Short mmCIF file of C-alpha atoms in Angstrom, two decimals:
data_model
loop_
_atom_site.label_atom_id
_atom_site.label_comp_id
_atom_site.label_asym_id
_atom_site.label_seq_id
_atom_site.Cartn_x
_atom_site.Cartn_y
_atom_site.Cartn_z
CA MET A 1 79.60 109.94 187.18
CA ASN A 2 78.46 110.91 183.42
CA HIS A 3 77.38 108.46 181.29
CA PRO A 4 80.25 107.50 178.51
CA VAL A 5 80.27 108.64 174.68
CA VAL A 6 79.44 105.34 173.11
CA ILE A 7 81.06 104.72 169.94
CA VAL A 8 79.50 101.62 167.85
CA GLY A 9 81.88 100.41 165.29
CA ALA A 10 85.49 99.64 166.36
CA SER A 11 87.08 100.63 163.15
CA MET A 12 89.38 103.21 161.77
CA GLY A 13 86.33 105.99 162.14
CA GLY A 14 85.62 104.79 165.76
CA LEU A 15 89.21 104.89 166.67
CA ARG A 16 89.68 108.47 165.35
CA THR A 17 86.70 109.64 167.13
CA ALA A 18 87.84 108.70 170.37
CA GLU A 19 91.30 110.16 169.76
CA SER A 20 89.83 113.15 168.41
CA LEU A 21 87.48 113.54 171.47
CA ARG A 22 90.41 113.59 173.83
CA ARG A 23 92.23 116.25 171.46
CA PHE A 24 89.19 118.41 171.60
CA GLY A 25 89.12 118.25 175.48
CA TYR A 26 86.61 115.68 176.44
CA ALA A 27 87.91 113.96 179.15
CA GLY A 28 84.78 111.85 180.34
CA PRO A 29 84.39 108.12 179.64
CA ILE A 30 84.30 106.58 175.99
CA THR A 31 82.90 103.23 175.15
CA ILE A 32 83.82 101.58 171.85
CA ILE A 33 81.48 98.78 170.80
CA GLY A 34 82.82 96.35 167.85
CA GLU A 35 81.56 93.33 166.17
CA GLU A 36 84.81 92.07 165.25
CA ALA A 37 87.47 90.52 167.81
CA HIS A 38 90.16 92.82 166.74
CA LYS A 39 91.03 96.29 167.83
CA PRO A 40 90.99 98.79 164.90
CA TYR A 41 93.23 97.98 161.71
CA ASN A 42 94.26 99.62 158.51
CA ARG A 43 91.54 97.93 155.50
CA PRO A 44 93.40 99.18 152.42
CA PRO A 45 96.24 96.43 152.50
CA LEU A 46 93.61 93.72 152.95
CA SER A 47 93.21 93.40 149.25
CA LYS A 48 96.94 93.58 148.71
CA GLU A 49 99.41 93.01 151.11
CA VAL A 50 97.04 90.90 153.46
CA LEU A 51 96.10 88.65 150.50
CA ALA A 52 99.32 88.01 149.45
CA ASN A 53 101.48 87.24 152.62
CA GLU A 54 101.17 86.22 155.94
CA VAL A 55 100.09 89.42 157.67
CA THR A 56 98.73 89.42 160.86
CA HIS A 57 96.70 91.60 162.80
CA GLU A 58 99.53 93.37 164.62
CA ALA A 59 101.24 94.31 161.34
CA VAL A 60 97.88 96.24 160.27
CA ALA A 61 96.60 97.48 163.63
CA PHE A 62 96.83 101.42 164.32
CA GLU A 63 99.26 102.33 166.84
CA GLU A 64 97.36 103.14 170.02
CA ARG A 65 97.76 106.13 171.40
CA ALA A 66 98.34 107.33 175.31
CA ALA A 67 95.34 109.53 175.14
CA THR A 68 93.10 106.57 174.47
CA ALA A 69 94.38 104.28 176.64
CA ASP A 70 91.09 104.12 179.28
CA VAL A 71 88.80 103.72 176.33
CA ASN A 72 86.62 100.84 177.35
CA TRP A 73 86.73 98.24 174.33
CA VAL A 74 83.52 95.85 174.10
CA LEU A 75 84.91 93.65 171.31
CA GLY A 76 83.28 90.67 169.36
CA THR A 77 79.92 92.14 170.41
CA ARG A 78 77.45 93.78 168.06
CA ALA A 79 74.80 96.34 169.15
CA VAL A 80 71.48 95.37 168.62
CA SER A 81 69.36 98.16 169.47
CA VAL A 82 69.03 101.60 170.55
CA ASP A 83 66.69 103.08 173.15
CA GLN A 84 66.46 106.94 172.13
CA GLN A 85 64.13 107.82 174.96
CA HIS A 86 66.33 106.54 177.62
CA ASN A 87 69.94 106.91 175.74
CA THR A 88 71.01 103.39 175.79
CA VAL A 89 72.17 100.83 173.10
CA THR A 90 71.91 97.26 174.15
CA ASP A 91 74.65 94.68 172.94
CA SER A 92 74.33 91.37 171.76
CA THR A 93 75.10 89.77 175.14
CA GLY A 94 72.50 91.57 176.58
CA MET A 95 74.68 94.16 178.36
CA VAL A 96 72.86 97.66 178.36
CA HIS A 97 75.05 100.58 177.78
CA PRO A 98 73.88 104.24 178.61
CA TYR A 99 75.26 107.09 176.70
CA CYS A 100 75.44 110.97 176.90
CA ALA A 101 76.18 110.82 173.00
CA LEU A 102 75.65 107.96 170.62
CA VAL A 103 78.18 107.93 167.70
CA ILE A 104 77.19 105.23 164.91
CA ALA A 105 80.33 104.29 163.20
CA THR A 106 79.20 100.72 161.82
CA GLY A 107 80.08 101.17 158.38
CA LEU A 108 79.32 98.66 155.62
CA ARG A 109 78.99 95.21 154.81
CA PRO A 110 79.75 93.54 151.61
CA ARG A 111 76.32 92.80 149.77
CA ARG A 112 76.27 89.08 148.42
CA LEU A 113 74.92 87.56 145.47
CA ASN A 114 71.42 85.78 145.73
CA LEU A 115 72.14 82.58 143.94
CA PRO A 116 70.55 79.11 143.74
CA ASN A 117 72.54 76.71 145.17
CA GLY A 118 74.39 79.58 147.14
CA ASP A 119 75.41 77.29 150.25
CA LEU A 120 78.54 76.02 148.54
CA ALA A 121 81.94 76.39 150.09
CA GLY A 122 84.30 78.67 148.23
CA ARG A 123 82.23 81.64 148.17
CA HIS A 124 84.05 85.01 149.64
CA ALA A 125 83.61 88.69 149.96
CA LEU A 126 86.25 90.92 151.36
CA ARG A 127 85.78 93.31 154.13
CA THR A 128 87.76 92.43 157.39
CA LEU A 129 90.76 91.18 158.02
CA ASP A 130 89.39 87.46 158.93
CA ASP A 131 87.74 87.62 155.31
CA ALA A 132 91.12 88.18 153.60
CA ILE A 133 93.14 85.76 155.97
CA ASN A 134 90.11 83.10 154.72
CA LEU A 135 90.60 84.28 151.06
CA ARG A 136 94.34 84.12 151.41
CA ALA A 137 94.41 80.28 152.05
CA GLU A 138 92.41 79.70 148.71
CA LEU A 139 94.29 81.80 146.22
CA THR A 140 96.88 79.22 145.26
CA PRO A 141 98.78 79.29 142.07
CA GLY A 142 96.38 77.47 139.24
CA ALA A 143 93.28 77.98 141.09
CA ASP A 144 90.44 79.30 139.09
CA VAL A 145 89.30 82.34 140.29
CA VAL A 146 86.30 84.14 139.60
CA ILE A 147 85.26 87.73 140.74
CA VAL A 148 81.86 88.99 140.55
CA GLY A 149 82.38 92.81 140.35
CA GLY A 150 84.93 94.87 138.57
CA GLY A 151 84.69 97.73 140.75
CA PHE A 152 88.22 98.93 142.49
CA ILE A 153 88.25 95.80 145.20
CA GLY A 154 87.31 93.38 142.36
CA CYS A 155 90.32 94.91 140.36
CA GLU A 156 92.79 94.73 143.15
CA VAL A 157 91.82 91.51 144.17
CA ALA A 158 92.22 90.48 140.55
CA ALA A 159 95.58 92.04 140.43
CA THR A 160 96.65 90.23 143.58
CA ALA A 161 95.30 87.09 142.49
CA ALA A 162 97.29 87.32 138.99
CA LYS A 163 100.41 88.03 140.48
CA LEU A 164 99.75 85.08 142.99
CA GLY A 165 99.57 82.92 139.97
CA CYS A 166 95.84 82.15 139.93
CA ASP A 167 93.55 81.91 136.70
CA VAL A 168 91.62 85.16 137.09
CA THR A 169 88.20 85.96 135.52
CA VAL A 170 85.91 89.15 136.26
CA VAL A 171 82.52 89.14 135.59
CA HIS A 172 81.41 92.65 135.42
CA ASN A 173 77.80 94.11 134.67
CA SER A 174 78.84 97.21 132.49
CA ALA A 175 81.41 97.69 129.51
CA HIS A 176 84.54 98.17 131.19
CA PRO A 177 85.58 97.68 134.46
CA MET A 178 85.87 100.59 137.23
CA LEU A 179 83.79 102.59 134.32
CA ARG A 180 81.36 104.41 136.42
CA PRO A 181 83.84 105.99 138.44
CA LEU A 182 86.74 106.31 135.96
CA GLY A 183 85.16 107.12 132.70
CA THR A 184 85.58 105.12 129.31
CA GLU A 185 89.33 105.99 128.35
CA LEU A 186 90.61 105.51 131.72
CA ALA A 187 88.52 102.53 132.30
CA ARG A 188 89.43 100.85 129.08
CA GLN A 189 93.18 101.61 129.68
CA MET A 190 92.96 99.66 133.20
CA GLN A 191 91.36 97.00 131.55
CA LEU A 192 93.96 96.56 129.12
CA ARG A 193 96.44 96.47 131.54
CA HIS A 194 94.88 93.83 133.34
CA GLU A 195 94.43 91.96 130.51
CA ALA A 196 98.14 91.95 129.66
CA GLU A 197 98.44 90.32 132.99
CA GLY A 198 96.18 87.46 131.91
CA VAL A 199 93.40 88.56 133.62
CA ARG A 200 89.79 87.54 131.58
CA PHE A 201 86.77 90.04 131.44
CA LEU A 202 83.21 88.99 131.01
CA LEU A 203 81.40 92.42 130.66
CA ASN A 204 77.90 93.45 130.54
CA ARG A 205 77.54 89.91 132.23
CA SER A 206 76.35 88.65 135.63
CA VAL A 207 76.42 85.36 137.25
CA VAL A 208 72.93 83.40 137.43
CA GLY A 209 74.03 80.35 139.38
CA LEU A 210 76.59 77.77 140.57
CA THR A 211 77.16 74.20 140.49
CA GLY A 212 79.37 72.00 142.81
CA GLU A 213 78.90 68.92 145.46
CA THR A 214 79.97 70.47 148.69
CA ARG A 215 82.30 73.44 146.88
CA VAL A 216 81.56 75.71 143.84
CA ARG A 217 83.00 74.20 141.00
CA GLU A 218 81.48 75.85 138.19
CA VAL A 219 79.70 79.43 137.59
CA HIS A 220 77.09 80.16 135.19
CA ILE A 221 76.85 83.24 133.39
CA ASP A 222 73.86 84.79 131.90
CA ASP A 223 74.75 84.14 128.38
CA GLY A 224 74.59 80.51 129.02
CA ARG A 225 78.30 79.75 129.45
CA SER A 226 79.71 78.08 132.15
CA ILE A 227 83.15 78.67 133.47
CA LYS A 228 85.52 76.68 135.87
CA CYS A 229 85.70 77.97 139.55
CA ASP A 230 87.56 77.07 142.69
CA VAL A 231 87.20 80.46 144.48
CA LEU A 232 84.35 82.80 143.81
CA ILE A 233 84.83 86.31 145.32
CA GLU A 234 82.06 88.75 145.42
CA ALA A 235 82.60 92.25 145.00
CA VAL A 236 79.35 93.43 144.34
CA GLY A 237 79.19 96.58 146.40
CA SER A 238 77.52 96.83 150.17
CA HIS A 239 75.04 97.39 152.50
CA SER A 240 74.65 99.87 155.33
CA ASN A 241 74.74 98.41 159.06
CA THR A 242 71.65 100.25 160.05
CA GLU A 243 69.12 97.40 161.34
CA TRP A 244 70.16 97.91 164.70
CA LEU A 245 68.59 101.49 164.53
CA GLU A 246 65.52 100.77 163.30
CA SER A 247 63.61 101.42 166.63
CA THR A 248 64.95 105.14 166.34
CA SER A 249 63.36 107.90 164.28
CA ILE A 250 66.51 108.50 162.43
CA ASP A 251 66.32 109.00 158.50
CA LEU A 252 68.11 105.25 157.85
CA SER A 253 66.97 105.67 153.65
CA ASP A 254 70.48 105.26 152.76
CA GLY A 255 72.73 104.83 155.56
CA VAL A 256 72.38 107.49 158.71
CA LEU A 257 71.31 110.84 157.41
CA VAL A 258 73.30 113.57 159.37
CA ASP A 259 73.87 117.30 159.00
CA SER A 260 76.95 119.40 158.58
CA ALA A 261 77.70 118.78 162.23
CA MET A 262 77.35 115.02 161.72
CA ARG A 263 74.18 114.84 163.99
CA ALA A 264 71.67 112.37 162.89
CA ILE A 265 68.46 113.86 161.30
CA SER A 266 65.30 111.97 161.90
CA SER A 267 62.55 111.04 159.27
CA SER A 268 60.90 114.21 159.61
CA GLY A 269 63.89 116.07 159.04
CA SER A 270 64.40 117.21 162.88
CA VAL A 271 68.03 116.85 164.41
CA ILE A 272 68.67 114.32 167.00
CA PRO A 273 70.88 116.31 169.22
CA ASN A 274 73.12 113.64 170.80
CA VAL A 275 73.32 110.94 168.14
CA TYR A 276 75.88 111.33 165.61
CA ALA A 277 77.10 109.29 162.41
CA ILE A 278 80.63 109.24 160.72
CA GLY A 279 82.36 107.23 158.15
CA ASP A 280 81.09 105.04 155.09
CA VAL A 281 77.57 104.77 156.85
CA ALA A 282 77.08 108.78 157.25
CA ARG A 283 74.92 110.33 154.37
CA PHE A 284 75.92 114.22 154.16
CA ALA A 285 75.85 117.20 151.99
CA ASN A 286 79.14 118.26 150.83
CA PRO A 287 78.95 122.15 149.44
CA ILE A 288 82.35 121.53 147.30
CA PHE A 289 79.82 119.81 145.14
CA ASP A 290 76.19 120.83 146.05
CA ASN A 291 73.63 120.31 148.85
CA VAL A 292 72.25 116.50 148.37
CA PRO A 293 73.44 114.05 150.99
CA ARG A 294 75.29 111.40 149.85
CA ARG A 295 77.37 108.73 151.57
CA VAL A 296 80.94 108.67 150.54
CA GLU A 297 83.09 105.65 150.63
CA HIS A 298 86.77 106.88 150.26
CA TRP A 299 89.58 106.55 152.46
CA ASN A 300 89.78 110.03 154.09
CA ILE A 301 86.28 110.20 154.91
CA PRO A 302 86.22 108.28 158.11
CA THR A 303 88.97 110.33 159.77
CA GLU A 304 87.19 113.77 158.56
CA THR A 305 84.11 113.06 159.71
CA ALA A 306 85.34 111.72 163.24
CA LYS A 307 87.10 114.48 163.58
CA ARG A 308 84.41 116.68 162.92
CA ALA A 309 81.83 114.75 164.88
CA ALA A 310 84.63 114.92 167.80
CA ALA A 311 84.67 118.47 167.99
CA VAL A 312 80.95 119.08 168.05
CA ILE A 313 80.43 116.51 170.66
CA ALA A 314 83.31 117.40 173.00
CA ALA A 315 81.78 121.23 172.53
CA GLN A 316 78.28 120.05 173.42
CA LEU A 317 79.45 117.71 176.28
CA ASN A 318 81.75 120.71 177.91
CA ALA A 319 78.98 123.47 177.34
CA ASP A 320 81.34 125.34 175.37
CA GLU A 321 80.09 128.49 173.92
CA LYS A 322 81.50 127.99 170.96
CA PHE A 323 79.30 125.17 170.42
CA GLU A 324 76.43 127.15 168.33
CA SER A 325 79.00 128.74 166.14
CA LEU A 326 80.65 125.39 165.63
CA ILE A 327 77.36 123.44 164.36
CA GLN A 328 76.93 126.05 161.75
CA ASP A 329 80.43 125.83 159.99
CA GLN A 330 80.66 124.34 156.94
CA PHE A 331 81.81 120.74 156.59
CA THR A 332 83.60 120.49 153.21
CA PRO A 333 86.15 117.66 152.99
CA VAL A 334 87.67 116.71 149.88
CA PRO A 335 87.37 113.06 149.09
CA SER A 336 90.64 111.73 148.53
CA PHE A 337 91.24 107.81 147.27
CA TRP A 338 93.91 105.99 145.50
CA SER A 339 94.08 102.24 144.35
CA ASP A 340 97.05 100.17 143.54
CA GLN A 341 96.56 97.33 140.72
CA TYR A 342 100.32 96.07 139.72
CA ASP A 343 102.50 98.82 139.41
CA ILE A 344 99.88 100.98 138.34
CA HIS A 345 99.02 103.59 140.99
CA LEU A 346 95.52 105.87 140.71
CA LEU A 347 95.29 108.75 142.80
CA ALA A 348 92.10 110.75 142.78
CA PHE A 349 90.54 113.93 144.59
CA GLY A 350 87.07 114.60 144.22
CA SER A 351 83.73 112.89 143.47
CA LEU A 352 84.41 111.24 140.12
CA GLY A 353 81.20 109.32 139.88
CA LEU A 354 79.31 112.85 139.68
CA ALA A 355 80.86 114.01 136.44
CA ASP A 356 79.35 113.98 133.03
CA LYS A 357 82.64 114.82 131.19
CA VAL A 358 85.73 113.37 131.50
CA THR A 359 89.12 114.86 129.75
CA LEU A 360 92.78 113.78 129.32
CA VAL A 361 94.73 116.90 130.51
CA ALA A 362 98.24 115.68 130.76
CA GLY A 363 100.37 112.50 129.84
CA ASP A 364 99.04 109.74 127.95
CA ALA A 365 96.37 107.23 128.87
CA THR A 366 98.46 104.38 127.98
CA ASP A 367 101.21 105.31 130.49
CA GLU A 368 101.41 108.12 133.07
CA CYS A 369 98.31 110.55 132.71
CA VAL A 370 95.99 112.71 134.46
CA PHE A 371 92.27 113.31 133.86
CA GLU A 372 89.71 116.07 134.89
CA TYR A 373 86.13 115.04 135.81
CA HIS A 374 83.78 117.76 135.14
CA ARG A 375 79.84 118.15 135.74
CA GLY A 376 78.73 120.77 133.58
CA GLU A 377 81.48 123.54 133.91
CA ASP A 378 82.19 122.41 136.98
CA LEU A 379 85.32 120.68 138.02
CA VAL A 380 83.96 117.83 140.50
CA GLY A 381 87.31 115.53 140.51
CA VAL A 382 91.02 114.47 139.34
CA CYS A 383 92.43 111.19 138.91
CA GLY A 384 95.83 110.28 137.62
CA ILE A 385 98.09 107.49 136.97
CA GLY A 386 101.52 108.60 138.45
CA MET A 387 102.21 112.42 137.84
CA ARG A 388 101.33 112.65 141.85
CA SER A 389 102.53 116.37 142.09
CA VAL A 390 99.97 117.30 139.46
CA VAL A 391 97.16 115.15 140.80
CA GLN A 392 98.24 116.83 144.25
CA SER A 393 98.10 120.30 143.07
CA TYR A 394 94.09 119.87 141.97
CA ARG A 395 93.15 119.41 145.68
CA ALA A 396 93.66 122.97 146.30
CA LYS A 397 91.04 123.62 143.57
CA PHE A 398 88.20 122.00 145.58
CA ILE A 399 89.22 123.83 148.78
CA MET B 1 111.65 118.79 169.24
CA ILE B 2 109.66 115.97 167.89
CA LYS B 3 111.60 113.20 165.84
CA VAL B 4 109.47 112.05 163.19
CA GLU B 5 109.98 108.68 161.55
CA VAL B 6 108.93 107.25 158.10
CA ASP B 7 109.03 103.67 157.08
CA MET B 8 110.33 104.05 153.55
CA SER B 9 109.94 100.14 153.29
CA LYS B 10 105.85 101.04 153.99
CA CYS B 11 105.54 104.33 152.28
CA GLN B 12 104.02 104.48 148.76
CA HIS B 13 104.24 108.32 148.09
CA TYR B 14 100.57 108.76 148.35
CA GLY B 15 101.47 112.51 149.82
CA GLN B 16 98.20 112.63 151.76
CA CYS B 17 100.43 113.77 154.72
CA VAL B 18 101.74 116.56 152.61
CA PHE B 19 98.25 118.40 153.00
CA GLU B 20 98.31 117.93 156.99
CA ALA B 21 101.71 118.79 157.83
CA PRO B 22 103.11 120.80 154.85
CA ASP B 23 106.08 122.14 156.37
CA ILE B 24 107.44 118.41 157.57
CA PHE B 25 106.13 116.44 154.51
CA ARG B 26 106.63 117.04 150.80
CA LEU B 27 106.82 115.30 147.34
CA ASN B 28 110.17 115.74 145.37
CA SER B 29 110.45 116.24 141.67
CA ASP B 30 110.37 112.50 141.08
CA ASP B 31 107.01 112.39 143.11
CA LYS B 32 108.92 110.58 146.09
CA LEU B 33 108.25 111.47 149.76
CA GLU B 34 110.78 113.79 151.60
CA TYR B 35 110.38 114.69 155.01
CA THR B 36 111.99 116.56 157.84
CA ALA B 37 113.10 114.31 160.82
CA GLU B 38 112.91 116.85 163.43
CA ALA B 39 110.31 119.10 164.06
CA ASP B 40 109.29 122.16 166.43
CA ASP B 41 106.52 120.80 169.33
CA SER B 42 104.19 123.26 167.60
CA GLU B 43 103.91 120.70 164.86
CA ARG B 44 102.63 118.09 167.02
CA ALA B 45 98.91 117.94 166.22
CA ASN B 46 99.85 118.63 162.26
CA ILE B 47 102.38 115.05 162.62
CA GLU B 48 99.47 113.60 164.25
CA ALA B 49 97.03 114.51 161.51
CA ALA B 50 99.73 113.38 159.05
CA ILE B 51 99.81 109.83 161.02
CA ASP B 52 96.27 109.37 160.66
CA VAL B 53 95.87 109.92 157.05
CA CYS B 54 98.83 107.85 155.81
CA PRO B 55 97.29 105.01 153.94
CA MET B 56 100.19 102.66 154.72
CA GLN B 57 100.54 104.07 158.44
CA ALA B 58 104.12 104.34 157.98
CA ILE B 59 104.41 107.48 159.91
CA ARG B 60 105.42 107.58 163.52
CA ILE B 61 106.58 110.21 166.21
CA VAL B 62 109.29 108.64 168.05
CA GLU B 63 109.11 109.77 171.71
#
C-alpha cells in the first residue's frame, strides 16, 4: 500500500486540502494530524457569535462530506518533527507517520505579551474555539476589559465586549485602530464609531506591566498611567507554527516559503518535490501585486491554497501528464476579507496594506462608503462599508 | 437536480458565493442575497465551491 498524504493542521485549510484531493481524483489514504481536540470548525464567529452566546463546537463545525469519510484523523496531537530523508512525521505521542506527500497547514498562534508579572490569571488570546469559550466566561457586564492591539481581531472583540456591557479600553501602538490596513480616514471613522459605543482608545501606547495577586487587576501603560483590568486580551499579531520543521531544509524565514504550486522551497532555493504548505503559514508570491512572497492572513487564502496544492498533489501522485503544465500555471488568488463590528460591515478585496494612497470614491466615510487603495498607479485593494455591490464589482479588476 | 438551501438566519450577505456560482447566487439591488433553489447537476462543483467560501457556512446542498 502507498503511504498516505499527511496533512499537518486540522483547520479549514487542512480539511479543504483533503476534500480537494478527492475532487481531483486522488483515491489513496489521507491522514490529518491536528493539535486541537476538535475537528475543523469555522473561526470567524469566534470573535463575535461564540463570545456573545453559548455556541458549541457542533454549531461552528464544518459539515463533513462523504468523500472524506475515510480520512484518518489524529487529533489532540502535535507534529513535533519531520524526517525529510525518510519522508516521515513524528507526532507528540511518538508515533511515526510515513507520507508520500506532506502538507503543512499548521497556521499561526497568537503572539503573547512578554510582561513582568505575566503569570497572573485573566490573560487571554483568541485563536481557537477553546480560547473563545474561556474568554466568554469572563466577559460579564461591568467587567473592565483591556484589549492590547487595535487590529481587526482586537476591534471585533472590543465591539462584542462592549455590546455585552463590558467597560472596554483598547491600547494600540499607532494613531488609530486598524490604521495600517485601512488608512487614516477610514480608520479614524471606525475609531469614532467605537467611541460612540463607549470603547476608549489609548493610542500610540503600549502595556508595560501588570499588577494583581492571583489575577490581573491593573494594567500599566507606557505613559505612566495605570488602568483597572479584570480581563486582558492580547491581540498583538501572531507567530507561524513552524518550529516542528526546523530539522528540514525548508526556508522558514517567515512561515513556509512555497512556489506557485504550493511546493516548499529550501533555504538554498530549490523545490522540495513532495512537501507543500497552505493557508496562513504559506508565503507565496501573488503576480496580481508583484513577485514578493508574502504570507496572507485573509479568509479565502486557506481554501484557495488548499485547492491549488491538492490539484498539484493529485496530478503528481496519479502521474498525470498534465502535472508539468499545471505547476507552471500562475496562482493569483484575490485576497478577500470582511470584518463585522456593531452594525458596521467592512468588506475588502486585494491587499490594502500595500497601498501608499487611499481615496474615497463613493459614499460618505461617516456612513456607507467605498475606498480605493493604490500603490503608485496600481489599484491594490478596495474596501467598503455597506455598498456591497460596488465593492464586489472591483474584484474583477484583480483577475 | 440539486436542491440548494441557504440558512437566511445565518447569511450575512457577504456575497462570496456569488463569485463561485454566479448562476445560482446574486446580490439584489438592496445588497441582499438571492439564490436559485434548484440547480442542474452540472452546477454541483460550483455550488460546493460556494459552500466552501461562505464565511457563515450558511449554504447546504439538500441531498
